[in-house]
Coordinates of C-alpha atoms and ligand atoms in Angstrom, one line a residue:
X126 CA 22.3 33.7 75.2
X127 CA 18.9 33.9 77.0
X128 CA 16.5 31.2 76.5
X129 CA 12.8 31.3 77.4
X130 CA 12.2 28.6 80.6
X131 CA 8.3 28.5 81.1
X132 CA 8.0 32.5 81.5
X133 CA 11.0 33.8 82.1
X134 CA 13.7 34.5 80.3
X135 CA 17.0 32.3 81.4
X136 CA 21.4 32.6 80.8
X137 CA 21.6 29.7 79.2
X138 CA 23.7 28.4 81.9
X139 CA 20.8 28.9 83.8
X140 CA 18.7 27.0 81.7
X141 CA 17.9 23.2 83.0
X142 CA 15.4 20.8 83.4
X143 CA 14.9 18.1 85.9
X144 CA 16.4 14.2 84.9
X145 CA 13.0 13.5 85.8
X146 CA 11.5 15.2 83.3
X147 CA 9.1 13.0 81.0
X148 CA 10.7 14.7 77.7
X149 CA 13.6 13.2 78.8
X150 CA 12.8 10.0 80.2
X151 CA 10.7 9.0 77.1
X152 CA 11.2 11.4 74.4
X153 CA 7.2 12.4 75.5
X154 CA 6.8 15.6 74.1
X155 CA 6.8 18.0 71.2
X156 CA 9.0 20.5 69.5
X157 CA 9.3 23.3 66.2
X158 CA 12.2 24.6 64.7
X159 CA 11.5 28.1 63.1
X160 CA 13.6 30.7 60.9
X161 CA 13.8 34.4 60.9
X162 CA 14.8 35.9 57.9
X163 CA 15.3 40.0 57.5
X164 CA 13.7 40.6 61.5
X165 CA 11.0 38.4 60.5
X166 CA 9.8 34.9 62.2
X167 CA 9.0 33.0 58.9
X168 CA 5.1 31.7 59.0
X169 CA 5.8 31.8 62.8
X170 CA 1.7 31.0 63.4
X171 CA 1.7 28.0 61.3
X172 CA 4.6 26.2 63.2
X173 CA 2.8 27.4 66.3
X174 CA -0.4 26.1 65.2
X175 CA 1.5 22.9 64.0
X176 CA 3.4 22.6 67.7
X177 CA -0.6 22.9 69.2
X178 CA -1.9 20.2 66.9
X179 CA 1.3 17.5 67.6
X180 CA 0.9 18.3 71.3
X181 CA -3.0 17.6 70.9
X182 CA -2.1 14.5 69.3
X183 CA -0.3 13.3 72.3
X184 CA -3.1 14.7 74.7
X185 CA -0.6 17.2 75.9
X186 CA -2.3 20.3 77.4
X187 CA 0.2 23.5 76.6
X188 CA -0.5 26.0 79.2
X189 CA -0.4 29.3 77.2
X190 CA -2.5 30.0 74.3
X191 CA -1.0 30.3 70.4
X192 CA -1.2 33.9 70.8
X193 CA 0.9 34.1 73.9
X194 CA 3.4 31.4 72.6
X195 CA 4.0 33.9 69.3
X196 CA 4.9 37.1 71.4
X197 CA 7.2 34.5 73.7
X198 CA 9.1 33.8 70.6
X199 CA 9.1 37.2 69.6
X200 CA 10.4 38.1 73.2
X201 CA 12.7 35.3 72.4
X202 CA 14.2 36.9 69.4
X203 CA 14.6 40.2 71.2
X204 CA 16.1 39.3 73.9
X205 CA 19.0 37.8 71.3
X206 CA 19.2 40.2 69.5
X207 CA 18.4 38.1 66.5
X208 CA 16.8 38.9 63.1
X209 CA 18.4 35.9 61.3
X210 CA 18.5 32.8 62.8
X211 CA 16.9 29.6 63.4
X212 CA 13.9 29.0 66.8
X213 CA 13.7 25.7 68.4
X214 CA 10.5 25.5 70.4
X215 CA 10.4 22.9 72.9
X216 CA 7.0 21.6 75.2
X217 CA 8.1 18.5 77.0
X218 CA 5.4 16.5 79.4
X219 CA 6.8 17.9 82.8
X220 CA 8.4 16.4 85.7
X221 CA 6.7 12.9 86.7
X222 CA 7.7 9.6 88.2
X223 CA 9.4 7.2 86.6
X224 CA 7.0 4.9 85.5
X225 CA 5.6 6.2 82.1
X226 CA 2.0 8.0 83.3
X227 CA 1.9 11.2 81.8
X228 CA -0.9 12.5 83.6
X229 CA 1.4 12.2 86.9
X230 CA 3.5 15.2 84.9
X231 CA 1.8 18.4 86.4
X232 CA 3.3 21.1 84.2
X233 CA 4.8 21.2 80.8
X234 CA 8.0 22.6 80.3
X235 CA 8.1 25.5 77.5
X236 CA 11.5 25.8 76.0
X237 CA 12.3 28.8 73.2
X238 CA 15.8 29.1 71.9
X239 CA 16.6 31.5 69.1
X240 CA 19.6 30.3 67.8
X241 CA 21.9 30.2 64.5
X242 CA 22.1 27.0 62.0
X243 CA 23.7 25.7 59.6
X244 CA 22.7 22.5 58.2
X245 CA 24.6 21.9 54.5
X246 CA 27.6 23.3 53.7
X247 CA 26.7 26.4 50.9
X248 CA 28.4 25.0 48.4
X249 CA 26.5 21.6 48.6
X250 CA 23.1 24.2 47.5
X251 CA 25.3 24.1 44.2
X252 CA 26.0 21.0 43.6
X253 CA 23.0 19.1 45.2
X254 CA 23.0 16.6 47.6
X255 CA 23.8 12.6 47.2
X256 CA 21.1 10.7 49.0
X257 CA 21.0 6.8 49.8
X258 CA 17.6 4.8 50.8
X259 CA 17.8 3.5 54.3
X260 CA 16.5 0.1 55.3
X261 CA 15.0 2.2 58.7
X262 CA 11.0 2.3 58.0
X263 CA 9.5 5.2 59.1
X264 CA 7.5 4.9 62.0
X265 CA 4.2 3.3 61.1
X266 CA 1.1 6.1 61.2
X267 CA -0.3 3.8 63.5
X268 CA 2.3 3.5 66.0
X269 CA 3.6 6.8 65.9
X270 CA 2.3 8.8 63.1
X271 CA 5.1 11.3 61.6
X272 CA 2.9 13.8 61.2
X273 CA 3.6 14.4 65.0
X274 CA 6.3 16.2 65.8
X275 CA 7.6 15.0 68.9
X276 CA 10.4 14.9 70.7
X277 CA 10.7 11.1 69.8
X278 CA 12.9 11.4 66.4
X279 CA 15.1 8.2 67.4
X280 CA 13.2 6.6 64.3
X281 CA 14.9 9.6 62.1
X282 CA 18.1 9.2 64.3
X283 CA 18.6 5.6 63.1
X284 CA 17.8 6.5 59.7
X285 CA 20.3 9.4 59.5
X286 CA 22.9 7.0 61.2
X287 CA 22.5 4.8 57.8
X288 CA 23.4 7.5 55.9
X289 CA 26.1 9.0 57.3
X290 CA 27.8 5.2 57.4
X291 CA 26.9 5.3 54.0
X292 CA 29.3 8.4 53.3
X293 CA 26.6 10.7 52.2
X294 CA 24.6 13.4 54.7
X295 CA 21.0 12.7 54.1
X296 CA 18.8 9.7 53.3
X297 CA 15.4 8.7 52.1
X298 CA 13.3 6.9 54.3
X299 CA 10.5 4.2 53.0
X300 CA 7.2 2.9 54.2
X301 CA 6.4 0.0 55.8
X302 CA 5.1 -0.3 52.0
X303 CA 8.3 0.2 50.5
X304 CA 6.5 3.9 49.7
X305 CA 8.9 6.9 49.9
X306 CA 8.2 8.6 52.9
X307 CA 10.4 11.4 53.4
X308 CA 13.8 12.4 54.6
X309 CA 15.3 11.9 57.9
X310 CA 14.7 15.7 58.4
X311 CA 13.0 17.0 55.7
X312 CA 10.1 16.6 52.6
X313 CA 11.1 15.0 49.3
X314 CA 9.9 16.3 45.7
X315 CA 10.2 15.0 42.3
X316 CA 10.3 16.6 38.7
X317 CA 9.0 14.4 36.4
X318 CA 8.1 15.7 32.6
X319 CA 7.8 19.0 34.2
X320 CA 5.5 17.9 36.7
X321 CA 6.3 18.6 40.8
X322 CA 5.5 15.5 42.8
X323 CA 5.7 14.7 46.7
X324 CA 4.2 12.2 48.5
X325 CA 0.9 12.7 50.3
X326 CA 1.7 12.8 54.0
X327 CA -0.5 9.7 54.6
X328 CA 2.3 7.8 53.2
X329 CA 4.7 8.7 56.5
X330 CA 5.8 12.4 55.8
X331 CA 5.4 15.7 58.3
X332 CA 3.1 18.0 57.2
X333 CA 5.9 20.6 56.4
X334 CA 5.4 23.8 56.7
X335 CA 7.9 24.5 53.5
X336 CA 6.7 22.0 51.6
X337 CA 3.5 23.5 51.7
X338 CA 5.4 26.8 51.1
X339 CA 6.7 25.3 48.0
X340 CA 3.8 23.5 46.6
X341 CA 2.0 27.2 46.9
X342 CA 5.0 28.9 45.6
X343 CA 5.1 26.6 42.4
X344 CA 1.2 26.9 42.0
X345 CA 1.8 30.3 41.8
X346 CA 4.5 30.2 39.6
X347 CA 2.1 28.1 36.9
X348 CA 3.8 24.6 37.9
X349 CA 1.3 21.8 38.2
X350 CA 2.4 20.3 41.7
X351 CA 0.4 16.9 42.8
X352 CA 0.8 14.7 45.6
X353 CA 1.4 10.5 44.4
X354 CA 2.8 7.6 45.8
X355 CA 6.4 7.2 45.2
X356 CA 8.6 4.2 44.9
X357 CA 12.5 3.9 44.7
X358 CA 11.7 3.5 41.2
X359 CA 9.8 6.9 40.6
X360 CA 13.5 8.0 42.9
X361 CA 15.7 6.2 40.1
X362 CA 14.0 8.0 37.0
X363 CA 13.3 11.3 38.3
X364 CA 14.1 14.2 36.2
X365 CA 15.0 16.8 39.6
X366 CA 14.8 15.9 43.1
X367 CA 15.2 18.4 46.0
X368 CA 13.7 18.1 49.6
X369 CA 12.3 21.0 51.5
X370 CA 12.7 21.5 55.4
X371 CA 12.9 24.8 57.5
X372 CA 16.8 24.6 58.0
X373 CA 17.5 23.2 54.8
X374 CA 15.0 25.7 52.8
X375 CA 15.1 24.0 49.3
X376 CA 18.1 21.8 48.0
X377 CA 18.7 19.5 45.2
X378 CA 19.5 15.7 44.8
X379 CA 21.5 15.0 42.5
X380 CA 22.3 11.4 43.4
X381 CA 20.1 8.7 44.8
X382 CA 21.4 5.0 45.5
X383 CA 24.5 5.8 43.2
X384 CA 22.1 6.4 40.2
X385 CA 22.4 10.4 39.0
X386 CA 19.5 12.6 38.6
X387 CA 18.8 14.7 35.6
X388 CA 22.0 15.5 34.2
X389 CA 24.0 15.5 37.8
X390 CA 23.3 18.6 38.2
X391 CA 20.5 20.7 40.1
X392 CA 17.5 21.1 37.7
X393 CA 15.9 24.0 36.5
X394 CA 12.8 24.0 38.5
X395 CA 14.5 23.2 41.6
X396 CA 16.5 26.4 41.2
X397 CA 14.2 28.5 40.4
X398 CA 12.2 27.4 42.8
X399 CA 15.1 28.5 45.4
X400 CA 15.3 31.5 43.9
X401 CA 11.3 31.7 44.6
X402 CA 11.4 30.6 47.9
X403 CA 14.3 33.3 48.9
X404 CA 11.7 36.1 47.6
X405 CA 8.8 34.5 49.8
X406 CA 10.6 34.8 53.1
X407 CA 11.1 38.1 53.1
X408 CA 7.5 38.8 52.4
X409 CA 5.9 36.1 55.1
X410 CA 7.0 36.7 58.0
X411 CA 5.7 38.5 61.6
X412 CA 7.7 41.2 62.3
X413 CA 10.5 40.7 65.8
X414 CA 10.4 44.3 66.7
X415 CA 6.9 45.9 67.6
X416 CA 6.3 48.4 64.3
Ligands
PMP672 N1 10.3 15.9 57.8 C1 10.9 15.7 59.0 C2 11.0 14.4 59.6 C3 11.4 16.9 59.7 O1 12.0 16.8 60.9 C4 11.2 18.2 59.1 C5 11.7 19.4 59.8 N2 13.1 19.4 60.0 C6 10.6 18.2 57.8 C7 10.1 17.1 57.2 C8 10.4 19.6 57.2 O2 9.4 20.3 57.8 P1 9.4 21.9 57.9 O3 9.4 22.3 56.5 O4 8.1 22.2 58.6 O5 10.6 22.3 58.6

């Protein structure tokens, strides 16, 4: 595999960073994971306008502009050989010292791997997933506010570590307000009397870019999609439930806190909204190959 190592293309075996390296030492940086689907990177400039925005958050200066960082992940993508497949985009804050100054870290490190994943197992985009609440809060928008994306996802790490003690794969993580936030790696809808509900990200969610391909896909498709506060209780009573994320794409819950959603089963918006979703990759993507 060749991964992309600021400018060049790398073996992987080839492909390292220094221990002193501020992405390492303190999680100080910021990342993007991308699909292709069908030779295409899906929305590939709104993650890299979303990597741009968390990096400008953290006053991180990427040295290459948006433009140049799409045709490295194209180059990426070429040089695998890939046309389905997942991207992880990495910018960490460069080699420093090691106290915590980031402006002792002369150059970012620019990371591209173009990869495979596989997050559920298929048969779990049958059946839907069982979910438990985690007592983990997501970070507080004022300490580190999740709309970032950085390399920091220790808060997400604990929360995932709930759940899978719990005996299920993915949980829901709360506000400091006891609001439902998100996932541990992905967006959380409701159906409720036909009506698609998420939280607005103010409440501790990433801006994701699939939720906001779902919430346009539904529009489209004549569903009235709002963004509410949530509470466990709005969880409990939900008609559907799915969460949205780039390697999940869209997947039911069918269980939350051992009380069953709908009938147990995925609902009927939530599939045909997978169904949707399947027909929107193919058409919103920028090409790998040059035409
Ligand atoms: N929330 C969190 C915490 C995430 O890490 C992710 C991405 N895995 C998402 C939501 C979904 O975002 P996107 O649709 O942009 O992948």
């Amino acid at each position: 595999m060749k991964i992309f190592l600021s400018g060049n293309l790398v073996d992987e075996a080839d492909a390292k960073v220094s221990v002193f390296d501020h992405g390492l030492l303190y999680g100080d940086g910021v990342f993007e994971g991308i699909r292709a689907y069908h030779g295409k990177v899906f929305l590939l400039k709104e993650h890299v306008s979303r990597l741009y925005e968390s990096a400008k958050a953290i006053a991180l200066t990427i040295p290459m502009t948006e433009e140049e960082m799409c045709e490295a992940v194209r180059d990426t993508c070429r040089a695998n050989a890939l046309s389905e497949g997942y991207i992880r985009l990495v910018v960490t804050r460069g080699v420093g010292t090691l106290g915590l100054n980031p402006y002792l870290c002369d150059k970012p490190e620019i990371i591209i791997i173009a990869a495979k994943i596989q997050l559920y197992p298929p048969e779990l985009y049958e059946t839907g997933l069982k979910v438990v609440t985690v007592g983990t809060v997501r970070n507080h928008p004022e300490a580190i506010n999740p709309r970032i994306k950085s390399l920091n996802y220790l808060n997400n790490v604990l929360a995932k570590i709930e759940a899978i003690n719990s005996g299920v794969l993915e949980c829901i993580m709360l506000n400091s307000q006891g609001q439902v936030a998100e996932a541990s790696g992905d967006n959380i809808f409701v159906v409720k009397n036909g009506v698609m509900l998420t939280p607005p990200v103010w409440c501790g969610a990433l801006d994701g870019i699939t939720r906001r391909a779902v919430m346009q896909i539904a529009t489209d498709a004549g569903i009235t999609v709002k963004e509410s506060v949530l509470q466990r209780y709005d969880l409990f009573t939900a008609d559907e439930m799915f969460l949205t994320g780039t390697a999940a794409e869209v997947i039911a819950v069918t269980e939350v806190d051992r009380r069953q959603i709908g009938d147990g089963f995925p609902g009927g918006i939530t599939v045909d909204l997978q169904a949707r979703f399947k027909e929107f990759v193919k058409e919103n993507g920028v090409l790998i190959q040059d035409p």
